[in-house]
Amino acid sequence: MSGDALSQDPAELRRRIDTTRAHPARVYDVFLGGKDHYPADRAAAAAGLAANPRGYLDVRHNRDFLRRAVTTLATQDGIRQFLDIGTGLPTSENVHQIAQRIHPDSRVVYVDNDPVVLAHARALLTSGPEGRTDYIDADLRDPAHILEQAAETLDFGQPIALCLVAILHFVEDAQAYGIVRELVDALPSGSRLVLSHLTEDLNPENIRAVQRTYTERGFTFVLRSTADVERFFTDNGLDVADPGVVPVHHWRPDHAAPVPDQPEASYLATLEDIEKTRYADINDVTDADINVYAALGGKA
């Protein structure tokens, strides 16, 4: 564990948790059917779903993009090191589970700044015996600290996949491009950038309604265009791999997303709308449902 994150006093962790304000990692957890969130997070997720009833598909397809990207990097590019910033709460499957199934010696560093994520960090550290996982309690806005701590686990002389999945829309332009530049500059030749980002290009009415619900709760929520997302690659000299910056469900689809087991219809009828989403089949998707771009780029 980088720093002294896991050694923090549980009472101190509890003190850091503000249960009155929604946190992006915990709202994400609601949509993924997790249980590690608070009423404020659930209320934010429910408000987002009310604004865009098919919005859960953005979250679920974003997660499935990460699965496909990590699988692609490990199997086709031989990448064995991953730096996942904005990790969120443990869910199935985490990056190290995917990567180490393909290359057991893979190393993965997770980064998040939510104390609830930290409290569950041990679930992210169940590395196979040949590999290694680590967790850094840090904010994306402090890339120098992240890089310093990540170097305790990752070899910056060998290619690293930097994963910035559904995190940069919580950072204003004035900071976002500089943060990515500092992170990418530190990566060696052969490294990759895995990125997904919310946009208003695709279905503006739906996502703007969601944006209003979250900004009212104090979130930074920046919707970027195709050109804005491409800048994270082109400004840093990265070559964007096929198929380019595309709606997330069109990024090398393999139609292998797991389909949740379905409960009895009578039980399903008793659930709130936000609870029903965990049982939805994300293969039931159209272009009108998606507001997320996804892309993968390489450093020469």
Tab-separated table of C-alpha atoms in Angstrom:
chain	number	residue	atom	x	y	z
A	1	MET	CA	0.000	0.000	0.000
A	2	SER	CA	1.474	3.309	-1.043
A	3	GLY	CA	1.973	5.795	1.747
A	4	ASP	CA	0.145	4.777	4.902
A	5	ALA	CA	-3.306	4.540	3.395
A	6	LEU	CA	-4.337	1.174	4.814
A	7	SER	CA	-2.860	1.955	8.203
A	8	GLN	CA	-5.162	4.941	8.701
A	9	ASP	CA	-7.239	4.797	11.856
A	10	PRO	CA	-10.810	3.671	11.093
A	11	ALA	CA	-12.126	6.538	13.202
A	12	GLU	CA	-10.152	8.989	11.057
A	13	LEU	CA	-11.602	7.405	7.923
A	14	ARG	CA	-15.116	7.784	9.288
A	15	ARG	CA	-14.396	11.423	10.102
A	16	ARG	CA	-13.377	12.058	6.496
A	17	ILE	CA	-16.604	10.618	5.082
A	18	ASP	CA	-19.215	13.301	4.443
A	19	THR	CA	-22.439	11.340	4.255
A	20	THR	CA	-24.483	14.490	3.582
A	21	ARG	CA	-22.941	15.121	0.146
A	22	ALA	CA	-23.006	12.795	-2.845
A	23	HIS	CA	-19.648	11.596	-4.167
A	24	PRO	CA	-19.128	10.487	-7.799
A	25	ALA	CA	-17.587	7.135	-6.818
A	26	ARG	CA	-20.555	6.294	-4.618
A	27	VAL	CA	-23.165	7.471	-7.141
A	28	TYR	CA	-21.430	5.202	-9.660
A	29	ASP	CA	-21.697	2.403	-7.100
A	30	VAL	CA	-25.476	2.887	-6.931
A	31	PHE	CA	-25.804	2.436	-10.696
A	32	LEU	CA	-23.614	-0.668	-10.634
A	33	GLY	CA	-25.822	-2.280	-8.018
A	34	GLY	CA	-23.349	-1.894	-5.157
A	35	LYS	CA	-24.127	-1.355	-1.494
A	36	ASP	CA	-21.352	1.012	-0.403
A	37	HIS	CA	-23.140	4.342	-0.589
A	38	TYR	CA	-25.293	6.687	1.459
A	39	PRO	CA	-28.766	8.239	1.071
A	40	ALA	CA	-27.274	11.383	-0.517
A	41	ASP	CA	-25.573	9.258	-3.182
A	42	ARG	CA	-28.727	7.266	-3.806
A	43	ALA	CA	-30.765	10.469	-4.084
A	44	ALA	CA	-28.291	11.860	-6.631
A	45	ALA	CA	-28.424	8.668	-8.677
A	46	ALA	CA	-32.226	8.592	-8.530
A	47	ALA	CA	-32.413	12.232	-9.650
A	48	GLY	CA	-30.057	11.479	-12.530
A	49	LEU	CA	-32.180	8.499	-13.538
A	50	ALA	CA	-35.367	10.573	-13.368
A	51	ALA	CA	-33.754	13.134	-15.668
A	52	ASN	CA	-32.571	10.422	-18.077
A	53	PRO	CA	-34.360	7.079	-17.508
A	54	ARG	CA	-31.891	5.207	-19.728
A	55	GLY	CA	-28.867	6.887	-18.148
A	56	TYR	CA	-27.815	3.722	-16.338
A	57	LEU	CA	-26.640	2.496	-19.751
A	58	ASP	CA	-23.946	5.181	-19.779
A	59	VAL	CA	-22.570	3.871	-16.493
A	60	ARG	CA	-22.810	0.194	-17.332
A	61	HIS	CA	-21.391	0.575	-20.854
A	62	ASN	CA	-18.581	2.718	-19.491
A	63	ARG	CA	-17.644	-0.116	-17.158
A	64	ASP	CA	-17.834	-2.633	-19.982
A	65	PHE	CA	-15.549	-0.433	-22.087
A	66	LEU	CA	-12.933	-0.692	-19.332
A	67	ARG	CA	-13.233	-4.487	-19.482
A	68	ARG	CA	-12.752	-4.513	-23.234
A	69	ALA	CA	-9.885	-2.004	-23.169
A	70	VAL	CA	-7.906	-3.824	-20.479
A	71	THR	CA	-8.481	-7.123	-22.266
A	72	THR	CA	-7.298	-5.615	-25.553
A	73	LEU	CA	-4.175	-4.082	-23.998
A	74	ALA	CA	-3.215	-7.265	-22.197
A	75	THR	CA	-3.902	-9.720	-25.020
A	76	GLN	CA	-2.937	-7.725	-28.106
A	77	ASP	CA	-0.393	-5.207	-26.810
A	78	GLY	CA	1.185	-7.224	-24.001
A	79	ILE	CA	0.655	-4.436	-21.443
A	80	ARG	CA	1.357	-5.667	-17.927
A	81	GLN	CA	1.117	-2.415	-15.935
A	82	PHE	CA	-1.979	-0.319	-15.264
A	83	LEU	CA	-2.484	2.971	-13.421
A	84	ASP	CA	-6.231	3.327	-12.804
A	85	ILE	CA	-7.120	6.816	-11.512
A	86	GLY	CA	-10.633	7.376	-10.230
A	87	THR	CA	-10.989	3.705	-9.435
A	88	GLY	CA	-14.258	3.856	-7.558
A	89	LEU	CA	-15.520	1.124	-5.307
A	90	PRO	CA	-14.544	-2.481	-5.986
A	91	THR	CA	-16.866	-4.132	-8.481
A	92	SER	CA	-16.776	-7.130	-10.772
A	93	GLU	CA	-14.415	-7.247	-12.511
A	94	ASN	CA	-11.635	-4.975	-11.344
A	95	VAL	CA	-8.674	-4.139	-13.584
A	96	HIS	CA	-6.235	-6.470	-11.836
A	97	GLN	CA	-8.618	-9.414	-12.133
A	98	ILE	CA	-8.861	-8.953	-15.892
A	99	ALA	CA	-5.172	-8.222	-16.451
A	100	GLN	CA	-3.806	-10.950	-14.175
A	101	ARG	CA	-6.060	-13.570	-15.699
A	102	ILE	CA	-4.216	-12.889	-18.965
A	103	HIS	CA	-0.763	-12.084	-17.555
A	104	PRO	CA	-0.446	-13.286	-13.942
A	105	ASP	CA	2.569	-11.001	-13.371
A	106	SER	CA	0.599	-7.824	-14.137
A	107	ARG	CA	0.935	-4.866	-11.782
A	108	VAL	CA	-1.967	-2.528	-11.080
A	109	VAL	CA	-2.107	0.685	-9.061
A	110	TYR	CA	-5.505	2.081	-8.128
A	111	VAL	CA	-6.035	5.742	-7.192
A	112	ASP	CA	-9.045	7.402	-5.575
A	113	ASN	CA	-9.704	10.102	-2.997
A	114	ASP	CA	-12.974	8.867	-1.492
A	115	PRO	CA	-12.452	7.523	2.046
A	116	VAL	CA	-15.235	4.984	1.436
A	117	VAL	CA	-13.161	3.570	-1.428
A	118	LEU	CA	-10.134	3.549	0.864
A	119	ALA	CA	-12.089	1.641	3.488
A	120	HIS	CA	-12.692	-1.078	0.893
A	121	ALA	CA	-9.230	-0.914	-0.658
A	122	ARG	CA	-8.170	-4.324	0.597
A	123	ALA	CA	-10.674	-5.828	-1.843
A	124	LEU	CA	-8.624	-4.194	-4.606
A	125	LEU	CA	-5.372	-5.682	-3.368
A	126	THR	CA	-6.085	-9.383	-3.816
A	127	SER	CA	-3.333	-9.817	-6.356
A	128	GLY	CA	-2.269	-13.192	-7.634
A	129	PRO	CA	1.092	-14.397	-6.300
A	130	GLU	CA	3.000	-13.441	-9.449
A	131	GLY	CA	1.601	-9.933	-9.784
A	132	ARG	CA	1.096	-6.958	-7.539
A	133	THR	CA	-1.652	-4.457	-6.760
A	134	ASP	CA	-1.519	-1.233	-4.791
A	135	TYR	CA	-3.840	1.593	-3.781
A	136	ILE	CA	-3.021	5.295	-3.504
A	137	ASP	CA	-5.238	7.623	-1.498
A	138	ALA	CA	-4.843	10.690	-3.713
A	139	ASP	CA	-6.660	13.244	-5.852
A	140	LEU	CA	-6.368	13.388	-9.650
A	141	ARG	CA	-5.574	17.082	-9.230
A	142	ASP	CA	-2.230	16.145	-7.645
A	143	PRO	CA	-0.542	14.161	-10.443
A	144	ALA	CA	2.952	14.641	-9.008
A	145	HIS	CA	1.958	12.829	-5.813
A	146	ILE	CA	0.249	10.054	-7.788
A	147	LEU	CA	3.313	9.504	-9.958
A	148	GLU	CA	5.679	9.494	-6.981
A	149	GLN	CA	3.623	6.900	-5.134
A	150	ALA	CA	2.876	4.791	-8.224
A	151	ALA	CA	6.608	4.417	-8.880
A	152	GLU	CA	6.814	2.258	-5.748
A	153	THR	CA	4.854	-0.440	-7.606
A	154	LEU	CA	5.102	0.294	-11.323
A	155	ASP	CA	8.269	0.267	-13.425
A	156	PHE	CA	8.271	3.561	-15.325
A	157	GLY	CA	10.874	2.110	-17.656
A	158	GLN	CA	8.254	-0.248	-19.111
A	159	PRO	CA	4.902	0.531	-20.820
A	160	ILE	CA	2.022	1.529	-18.562
A	161	ALA	CA	-1.675	1.862	-19.382
A	162	LEU	CA	-3.077	5.017	-17.796
A	163	CYS	CA	-6.816	4.588	-17.226
A	164	LEU	CA	-8.858	7.797	-16.920
A	165	VAL	CA	-12.304	6.281	-17.215
A	166	ALA	CA	-15.291	8.560	-16.523
A	167	ILE	CA	-13.218	10.881	-14.330
A	168	LEU	CA	-12.170	13.919	-16.380
A	169	HIS	CA	-15.687	15.346	-16.675
A	170	PHE	CA	-15.355	16.157	-12.964
A	171	VAL	CA	-12.410	18.473	-13.693
A	172	GLU	CA	-12.580	21.947	-15.249
A	173	ASP	CA	-10.686	22.699	-18.477
A	174	ALA	CA	-8.175	24.920	-16.708
A	175	GLN	CA	-6.890	21.882	-14.823
A	176	ALA	CA	-7.890	18.841	-16.873
A	177	TYR	CA	-5.559	19.226	-19.860
A	178	GLY	CA	-2.574	20.076	-17.693
A	179	ILE	CA	-3.184	17.101	-15.426
A	180	VAL	CA	-3.287	14.672	-18.347
A	181	ARG	CA	-0.178	16.267	-19.857
A	182	GLU	CA	1.785	15.789	-16.614
A	183	LEU	CA	0.682	12.171	-16.296
A	184	VAL	CA	1.349	11.253	-19.924
A	185	ASP	CA	4.733	13.006	-19.935
A	186	ALA	CA	5.858	10.645	-17.173
A	187	LEU	CA	4.919	7.511	-19.107
A	188	PRO	CA	7.531	5.655	-21.156
A	189	SER	CA	7.349	4.873	-24.857
A	190	GLY	CA	4.811	2.163	-25.659
A	191	SER	CA	2.395	3.303	-22.945
A	192	ARG	CA	-1.337	3.709	-23.510
A	193	LEU	CA	-4.107	6.088	-22.451
A	194	VAL	CA	-7.557	4.589	-21.842
A	195	LEU	CA	-10.155	7.341	-21.622
A	196	SER	CA	-13.909	7.759	-21.481
A	197	HIS	CA	-15.823	11.000	-21.076
A	198	LEU	CA	-19.377	12.350	-20.949
A	199	THR	CA	-20.480	14.511	-23.878
A	200	GLU	CA	-23.468	16.528	-25.031
A	201	ASP	CA	-22.710	15.780	-28.703
A	202	LEU	CA	-24.864	12.682	-28.855
A	203	ASN	CA	-28.097	13.265	-26.940
A	204	PRO	CA	-27.836	16.783	-25.526
A	205	GLU	CA	-31.272	17.122	-23.961
A	206	ASN	CA	-30.871	13.990	-21.839
A	207	ILE	CA	-27.363	14.647	-20.578
A	208	ARG	CA	-27.952	18.345	-19.882
A	209	ALA	CA	-30.836	17.363	-17.641
A	210	VAL	CA	-28.500	14.995	-15.777
A	211	GLN	CA	-25.850	17.713	-15.612
A	212	ARG	CA	-28.296	20.049	-13.867
A	213	THR	CA	-29.139	17.468	-11.207
A	214	TYR	CA	-25.471	16.956	-10.352
A	215	THR	CA	-24.295	20.565	-10.489
A	216	GLU	CA	-27.128	21.395	-8.073
A	217	ARG	CA	-25.431	18.958	-5.699
A	218	GLY	CA	-22.068	20.685	-6.010
A	219	PHE	CA	-20.410	18.445	-8.618
A	220	THR	CA	-18.148	19.816	-11.299
A	221	PHE	CA	-19.669	18.329	-14.442
A	222	VAL	CA	-18.012	19.265	-17.741
A	223	LEU	CA	-19.460	17.891	-20.974
A	224	ARG	CA	-16.823	17.812	-23.733
A	225	SER	CA	-17.164	17.514	-27.499
A	226	THR	CA	-15.381	15.054	-29.766
A	227	ALA	CA	-12.695	17.656	-30.453
A	228	ASP	CA	-12.305	18.390	-26.733
A	229	VAL	CA	-11.845	14.687	-25.973
A	230	GLU	CA	-9.439	14.228	-28.877
A	231	ARG	CA	-7.278	16.986	-27.394
A	232	PHE	CA	-6.361	14.735	-24.456
A	233	PHE	CA	-4.612	12.572	-27.045
A	234	THR	CA	-3.406	14.971	-29.733
A	235	ASP	CA	-2.069	17.597	-27.316
A	236	ASN	CA	0.157	14.886	-25.870
A	237	GLY	CA	1.359	13.355	-29.124
A	238	LEU	CA	-0.679	10.174	-28.678
A	239	ASP	CA	-1.893	8.149	-31.639
A	240	VAL	CA	-5.585	7.318	-31.274
A	241	ALA	CA	-6.242	3.670	-32.069
A	242	ASP	CA	-9.132	2.502	-34.240
A	243	PRO	CA	-12.013	3.181	-34.146
A	244	GLY	CA	-11.063	6.614	-32.766
A	245	VAL	CA	-13.146	8.667	-30.328
A	246	VAL	CA	-16.555	7.000	-30.564
A	247	PRO	CA	-19.700	6.438	-28.485
A	248	VAL	CA	-18.707	3.973	-25.812
A	249	HIS	CA	-20.895	1.093	-27.035
A	250	HIS	CA	-19.244	1.328	-30.467
A	251	TRP	CA	-15.692	0.929	-29.147
A	252	ARG	CA	-14.747	-2.572	-30.348
A	253	PRO	CA	-17.954	-4.213	-29.121
A	254	ASP	CA	-17.704	-7.902	-28.311
A	255	HIS	CA	-21.235	-8.347	-26.961
A	256	ALA	CA	-19.783	-10.257	-24.029
A	257	ALA	CA	-21.131	-8.109	-21.204
A	258	PRO	CA	-22.560	-10.388	-18.514
A	259	VAL	CA	-26.353	-10.490	-18.384
A	260	PRO	CA	-27.615	-10.267	-14.792
A	261	ASP	CA	-29.716	-13.098	-13.447
A	262	GLN	CA	-33.357	-12.037	-13.493
A	263	PRO	CA	-35.450	-12.113	-10.328
A	264	GLU	CA	-39.114	-13.051	-10.211
A	265	ALA	CA	-41.334	-10.461	-11.879
A	266	SER	CA	-43.291	-10.057	-8.654
A	267	TYR	CA	-40.108	-9.133	-6.788
A	268	LEU	CA	-38.943	-6.784	-9.559
A	269	ALA	CA	-42.254	-4.939	-9.346
A	270	THR	CA	-41.561	-4.064	-5.695
A	271	LEU	CA	-38.262	-2.312	-6.457
A	272	GLU	CA	-37.611	1.365	-6.992
A	273	ASP	CA	-36.532	2.369	-10.488
A	274	ILE	CA	-32.906	2.845	-9.417
A	275	GLU	CA	-32.835	-0.707	-8.028
A	276	LYS	CA	-34.299	-2.216	-11.185
A	277	THR	CA	-31.382	-0.982	-13.287
A	278	ARG	CA	-29.008	-3.564	-11.826
A	279	TYR	CA	-31.003	-6.282	-13.570
A	280	ALA	CA	-31.077	-4.584	-16.974
A	281	ASP	CA	-29.381	-6.207	-19.974
A	282	ILE	CA	-27.061	-3.552	-21.385
A	283	ASN	CA	-27.076	-5.216	-24.789
A	284	ASP	CA	-30.491	-3.591	-25.116
A	285	VAL	CA	-29.003	-0.232	-26.186
A	286	THR	CA	-29.448	2.270	-28.990
A	287	ASP	CA	-27.452	5.324	-30.028
A	288	ALA	CA	-30.136	7.484	-28.401
A	289	ASP	CA	-29.210	6.025	-24.988
A	290	ILE	CA	-25.505	6.861	-24.863
A	291	ASN	CA	-23.702	10.058	-23.822
A	292	VAL	CA	-20.164	8.765	-23.327
A	293	TYR	CA	-17.177	8.824	-25.674
A	294	ALA	CA	-14.430	6.246	-25.400
A	295	ALA	CA	-10.969	6.005	-26.921
A	296	LEU	CA	-7.556	4.399	-26.556
A	297	GLY	CA	-4.275	6.023	-27.576
A	298	GLY	CA	-0.625	5.045	-27.689
A	299	LYS	CA	2.631	6.839	-26.930
A	300	ALA	CA	5.318	6.335	-29.542
